[in-house]
Amino acid sequence: MNNEIKLVSGAMVMLALSTSALVVLPYLQVHDAPPLPGLKPYISAELRGREVYIANGCVYCHSQQPRAKAFAPDFSRGWGRATVAGDYAYDQPHLLGTMRTGPDLMNIGVRQPSEQWHLGHLYQPRAYMPGSIMPSYPFLFEAKAQADRDEVVVNLPPGYAPAGQVVVARPQAVDLVKYLQSLNRSYPVIAAPAVKP
């Protein structure tokens, strides 16, 4: 009986120590990290697009956390600098991702600023990236004989648009693209020192 009490007590102490080291201390370090000077809050269209991003499971295949040069080739791939806690000040919940089936999207707004590219890529990824395994999202679009004045027409490469029709983006697709374009963490982490004249 005495050994069982020692075993359970030891297990509880180890659990408390590991929880403190892996959960509590990191939380205390970054829970109130202020936004970096270059970070802007999301506007309403970007927040709606973020919800579309979450609802369609984009976070399962794309991370939003480029790693440091010492740990991975993310910077040489053009994915941007390693992120810091202040980069996520306006993200609730954080969409760091758990695996990368596709590229990291934290700086996709810098790498690919074109609205038309994003819309076309969502409609048919293989038209823009041959061999891509990303699913297409045709339910975010509508094929019509003619677009209305306020609709966004998607300019697809030849052979990808339905014959005799135009593809227009639904509001959810436009919002999703606005969110993707807002993913721009290219500002410096540390403010440059002031230069004296």
Short mmCIF file of C-alpha atoms in Angstrom, two decimals:
data_model
loop_
_atom_site.label_atom_id
_atom_site.label_comp_id
_atom_site.label_asym_id
_atom_site.label_seq_id
_atom_site.Cartn_x
_atom_site.Cartn_y
_atom_site.Cartn_z
CA MET A 1 0.00 0.00 0.00
CA ASN A 2 2.84 2.37 0.85
CA ASN A 3 4.42 1.89 -2.59
CA GLU A 4 1.14 2.70 -4.34
CA ILE A 5 0.88 6.01 -2.51
CA LYS A 6 4.47 6.87 -3.49
CA LEU A 7 3.77 5.90 -7.11
CA VAL A 8 0.58 8.00 -7.36
CA SER A 9 2.23 10.92 -5.54
CA GLY A 10 5.24 10.79 -7.88
CA ALA A 11 2.96 10.66 -10.93
CA MET A 12 0.99 13.69 -9.70
CA VAL A 13 4.18 15.66 -9.05
CA MET A 14 5.50 14.82 -12.55
CA LEU A 15 2.15 15.80 -14.09
CA ALA A 16 2.15 19.11 -12.20
CA LEU A 17 5.75 19.86 -13.22
CA SER A 18 5.18 19.04 -16.88
CA THR A 19 1.92 21.04 -16.98
CA SER A 20 3.71 23.99 -15.41
CA ALA A 21 6.62 23.80 -17.85
CA LEU A 22 4.59 23.14 -21.02
CA VAL A 23 1.35 25.05 -20.41
CA VAL A 24 1.46 27.54 -17.55
CA LEU A 25 4.89 29.14 -18.13
CA PRO A 26 4.41 29.63 -21.92
CA TYR A 27 0.96 31.11 -21.25
CA LEU A 28 2.38 33.57 -18.73
CA GLN A 29 5.04 34.62 -21.26
CA VAL A 30 2.77 35.30 -24.24
CA HIS A 31 -0.84 35.70 -23.01
CA ASP A 32 -0.74 39.47 -23.21
CA ALA A 33 1.68 39.96 -26.09
CA PRO A 34 0.83 43.31 -27.68
CA PRO A 35 0.28 43.51 -31.42
CA LEU A 36 3.37 44.47 -33.36
CA PRO A 37 3.37 48.02 -34.80
CA GLY A 38 2.75 46.82 -38.38
CA LEU A 39 -0.18 44.54 -37.53
CA LYS A 40 -3.65 45.81 -38.36
CA PRO A 41 -6.92 44.48 -36.91
CA TYR A 42 -9.14 42.52 -39.27
CA ILE A 43 -11.99 44.37 -40.95
CA SER A 44 -15.47 42.80 -41.03
CA ALA A 45 -15.05 41.22 -44.50
CA GLU A 46 -11.76 39.63 -43.42
CA LEU A 47 -13.38 38.26 -40.25
CA ARG A 48 -16.19 36.74 -42.34
CA GLY A 49 -13.55 35.26 -44.65
CA ARG A 50 -11.72 33.84 -41.65
CA GLU A 51 -14.94 32.03 -40.70
CA VAL A 52 -15.15 30.60 -44.24
CA TYR A 53 -11.49 29.52 -43.91
CA ILE A 54 -12.30 27.69 -40.67
CA ALA A 55 -15.60 26.21 -41.91
CA ASN A 56 -13.99 24.71 -45.02
CA GLY A 57 -11.14 23.10 -43.09
CA CYS A 58 -8.31 25.08 -44.69
CA VAL A 59 -6.51 24.97 -41.33
CA TYR A 60 -6.15 21.18 -41.63
CA CYS A 61 -3.82 21.43 -44.63
CA HIS A 62 -2.26 24.89 -44.27
CA SER A 63 -0.30 26.19 -41.32
CA GLN A 64 0.08 29.85 -40.41
CA GLN A 65 3.38 29.61 -38.61
CA PRO A 66 6.60 29.91 -40.64
CA ARG A 67 9.48 28.50 -38.64
CA ALA A 68 12.91 29.98 -37.94
CA LYS A 69 15.73 29.45 -40.44
CA ALA A 70 17.55 27.19 -37.98
CA PHE A 71 14.61 24.76 -37.83
CA ALA A 72 13.17 24.59 -41.34
CA PRO A 73 13.58 25.89 -44.91
CA ASP A 74 10.43 28.05 -44.64
CA PHE A 75 12.26 31.32 -45.29
CA SER A 76 14.05 29.97 -48.36
CA ARG A 77 10.69 28.75 -49.68
CA GLY A 78 9.51 32.36 -49.59
CA TRP A 79 7.06 31.86 -46.72
CA GLY A 80 8.45 34.78 -44.72
CA ARG A 81 10.15 35.29 -41.42
CA ALA A 82 9.43 33.21 -38.35
CA THR A 83 6.36 34.45 -36.52
CA VAL A 84 6.28 35.77 -32.97
CA ALA A 85 3.46 36.00 -30.41
CA GLY A 86 2.57 39.59 -31.39
CA ASP A 87 1.72 38.43 -34.94
CA TYR A 88 -1.35 36.64 -33.57
CA ALA A 89 -2.71 39.41 -31.32
CA TYR A 90 -5.99 39.67 -33.26
CA ASP A 91 -6.43 35.94 -33.96
CA GLN A 92 -9.04 34.20 -31.84
CA PRO A 93 -8.79 31.25 -32.16
CA HIS A 94 -5.23 30.99 -33.43
CA LEU A 95 -5.01 29.07 -36.70
CA LEU A 96 -1.46 27.78 -36.42
CA GLY A 97 -2.31 24.45 -38.04
CA THR A 98 -0.97 21.03 -37.18
CA MET A 99 0.37 19.81 -40.53
CA ARG A 100 1.32 21.10 -43.94
CA THR A 101 -0.22 19.32 -46.85
CA GLY A 102 -0.13 22.67 -48.65
CA PRO A 103 2.15 25.67 -48.16
CA ASP A 104 2.16 27.89 -45.11
CA LEU A 105 -0.28 30.78 -45.62
CA MET A 106 0.87 33.31 -43.03
CA ASN A 107 2.29 35.61 -45.72
CA ILE A 108 0.16 34.61 -48.70
CA GLY A 109 -1.10 38.20 -48.93
CA VAL A 110 2.45 39.27 -49.80
CA ARG A 111 3.35 36.32 -52.01
CA GLN A 112 0.10 36.37 -53.97
CA PRO A 113 -1.77 39.69 -53.68
CA SER A 114 -4.02 39.14 -56.74
CA GLU A 115 -7.72 38.72 -55.99
CA GLN A 116 -8.27 37.06 -59.38
CA TRP A 117 -5.52 34.50 -58.74
CA HIS A 118 -7.04 33.52 -55.39
CA LEU A 119 -10.56 33.27 -56.77
CA GLY A 120 -9.44 31.16 -59.72
CA HIS A 121 -7.30 28.98 -57.46
CA LEU A 122 -10.26 28.34 -55.16
CA TYR A 123 -12.48 27.49 -58.13
CA GLN A 124 -9.95 25.14 -59.79
CA PRO A 125 -6.53 24.78 -58.10
CA ARG A 126 -5.03 22.65 -60.88
CA ALA A 127 -5.53 25.46 -63.39
CA TYR A 128 -2.95 27.46 -61.43
CA MET A 129 -0.82 24.78 -59.77
CA PRO A 130 -0.60 21.63 -61.91
CA GLY A 131 -0.50 18.51 -59.74
CA SER A 132 -2.09 20.26 -56.76
CA ILE A 133 -4.08 17.99 -54.46
CA MET A 134 -6.10 20.88 -53.03
CA PRO A 135 -9.83 20.33 -53.49
CA SER A 136 -11.78 22.81 -55.57
CA TYR A 137 -14.57 24.81 -53.94
CA PRO A 138 -17.20 25.22 -56.70
CA PHE A 139 -19.96 25.88 -54.14
CA LEU A 140 -18.28 29.24 -53.45
CA PHE A 141 -19.00 30.23 -57.07
CA GLU A 142 -21.89 30.34 -59.48
CA ALA A 143 -21.88 29.74 -63.25
CA LYS A 144 -24.22 32.12 -65.04
CA ALA A 145 -24.98 33.20 -68.58
CA GLN A 146 -24.26 36.80 -67.63
CA ALA A 147 -22.96 38.47 -64.47
CA ASP A 148 -24.83 41.24 -62.69
CA ARG A 149 -23.17 44.65 -62.31
CA ASP A 150 -22.07 44.18 -58.69
CA GLU A 151 -20.78 40.60 -59.04
CA VAL A 152 -17.11 39.65 -59.23
CA VAL A 153 -16.40 37.68 -62.40
CA VAL A 154 -13.58 35.15 -62.15
CA ASN A 155 -11.18 35.30 -65.10
CA LEU A 156 -10.22 31.65 -65.53
CA PRO A 157 -7.54 30.27 -67.86
CA PRO A 158 -8.83 28.97 -71.20
CA GLY A 159 -10.59 25.64 -70.92
CA TYR A 160 -11.57 25.93 -67.26
CA ALA A 161 -14.71 28.08 -67.49
CA PRO A 162 -18.02 26.36 -68.32
CA ALA A 163 -18.87 26.74 -72.02
CA GLY A 164 -21.00 29.79 -72.73
CA GLN A 165 -21.07 30.88 -69.09
CA VAL A 166 -19.17 33.12 -66.73
CA VAL A 167 -18.13 32.14 -63.23
CA VAL A 168 -18.98 34.65 -60.52
CA ALA A 169 -17.75 34.58 -56.94
CA ARG A 170 -20.29 34.32 -54.16
CA PRO A 171 -19.81 36.73 -51.22
CA GLN A 172 -18.20 33.95 -49.15
CA ALA A 173 -15.46 33.50 -51.79
CA VAL A 174 -14.78 37.24 -51.93
CA ASP A 175 -14.57 37.41 -48.13
CA LEU A 176 -12.26 34.39 -48.00
CA VAL A 177 -9.93 36.05 -50.51
CA LYS A 178 -9.96 39.27 -48.48
CA TYR A 179 -8.90 37.24 -45.45
CA LEU A 180 -6.11 35.53 -47.40
CA GLN A 181 -4.91 38.89 -48.71
CA SER A 182 -4.81 40.22 -45.14
CA LEU A 183 -2.29 37.55 -44.15
CA ASN A 184 0.74 39.81 -44.36
CA ARG A 185 3.36 39.58 -41.62
CA SER A 186 6.18 41.14 -43.65
CA TYR A 187 6.71 44.07 -41.25
CA PRO A 188 9.80 43.90 -39.02
CA VAL A 189 9.54 42.24 -35.62
CA ILE A 190 11.79 44.85 -34.01
CA ALA A 191 11.25 48.48 -34.90
CA ALA A 192 14.17 50.03 -36.78
CA PRO A 193 16.13 52.56 -34.73
CA ALA A 194 15.41 56.19 -35.50
CA VAL A 195 18.00 57.76 -37.79
CA LYS A 196 19.30 61.15 -36.70
CA PRO A 197 19.58 63.74 -39.50
#
